[in-house]
XYZ file of C-alpha atoms in Angstrom:
51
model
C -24.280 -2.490 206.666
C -27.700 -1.519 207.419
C -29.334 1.774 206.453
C -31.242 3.489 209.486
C -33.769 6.350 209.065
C -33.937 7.731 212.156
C -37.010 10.428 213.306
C -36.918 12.470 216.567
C -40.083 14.096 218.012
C -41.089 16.016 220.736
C -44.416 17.186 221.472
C -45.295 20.267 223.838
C -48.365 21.855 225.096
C -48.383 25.441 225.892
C -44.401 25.740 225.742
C -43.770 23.184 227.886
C -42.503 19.659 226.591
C -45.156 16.639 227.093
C -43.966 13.950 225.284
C -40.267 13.415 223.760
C -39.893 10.460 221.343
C -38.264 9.072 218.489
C -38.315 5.757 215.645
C -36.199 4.135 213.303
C -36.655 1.954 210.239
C -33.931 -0.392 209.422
C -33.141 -1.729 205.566
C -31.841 -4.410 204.603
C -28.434 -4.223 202.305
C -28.832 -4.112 198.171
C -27.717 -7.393 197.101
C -28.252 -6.739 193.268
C -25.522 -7.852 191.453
C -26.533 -6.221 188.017
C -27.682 -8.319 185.471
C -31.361 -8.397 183.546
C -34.595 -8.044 185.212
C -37.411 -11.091 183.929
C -40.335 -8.908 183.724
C -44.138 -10.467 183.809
C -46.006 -9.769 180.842
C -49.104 -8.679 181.073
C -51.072 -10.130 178.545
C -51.017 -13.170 180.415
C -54.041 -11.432 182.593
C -55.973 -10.328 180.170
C -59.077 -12.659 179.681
C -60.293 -13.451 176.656
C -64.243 -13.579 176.246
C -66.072 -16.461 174.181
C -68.741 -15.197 172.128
């Protein structure tokens, strides 16, 4: 099942209705099972200077 957000817009100029329009953005379904997350550590990145 996909989730949809959908957005409807209209524009006018001086009351009267120019443009009428509207977009969607689809997602993908969650396929997290649950479980641990590996997460990076950081210190990896952190360069170490020579003196």
């Amino acid at each position: 099942m996909k989730k949809e957000t959908i957005v409807f817009a209209t524009e006018t100029k001086n009351g009267v209705v120019t443009r009428i329009g509207k977009s969607f953005i689809t997602q993908p379904p969650i396929k997290f099972a649950g479980g641990s997350v590996k997460w990076f550590d950081d210190s990896k990145l952190i360069r170490r200077t020579t003196a």
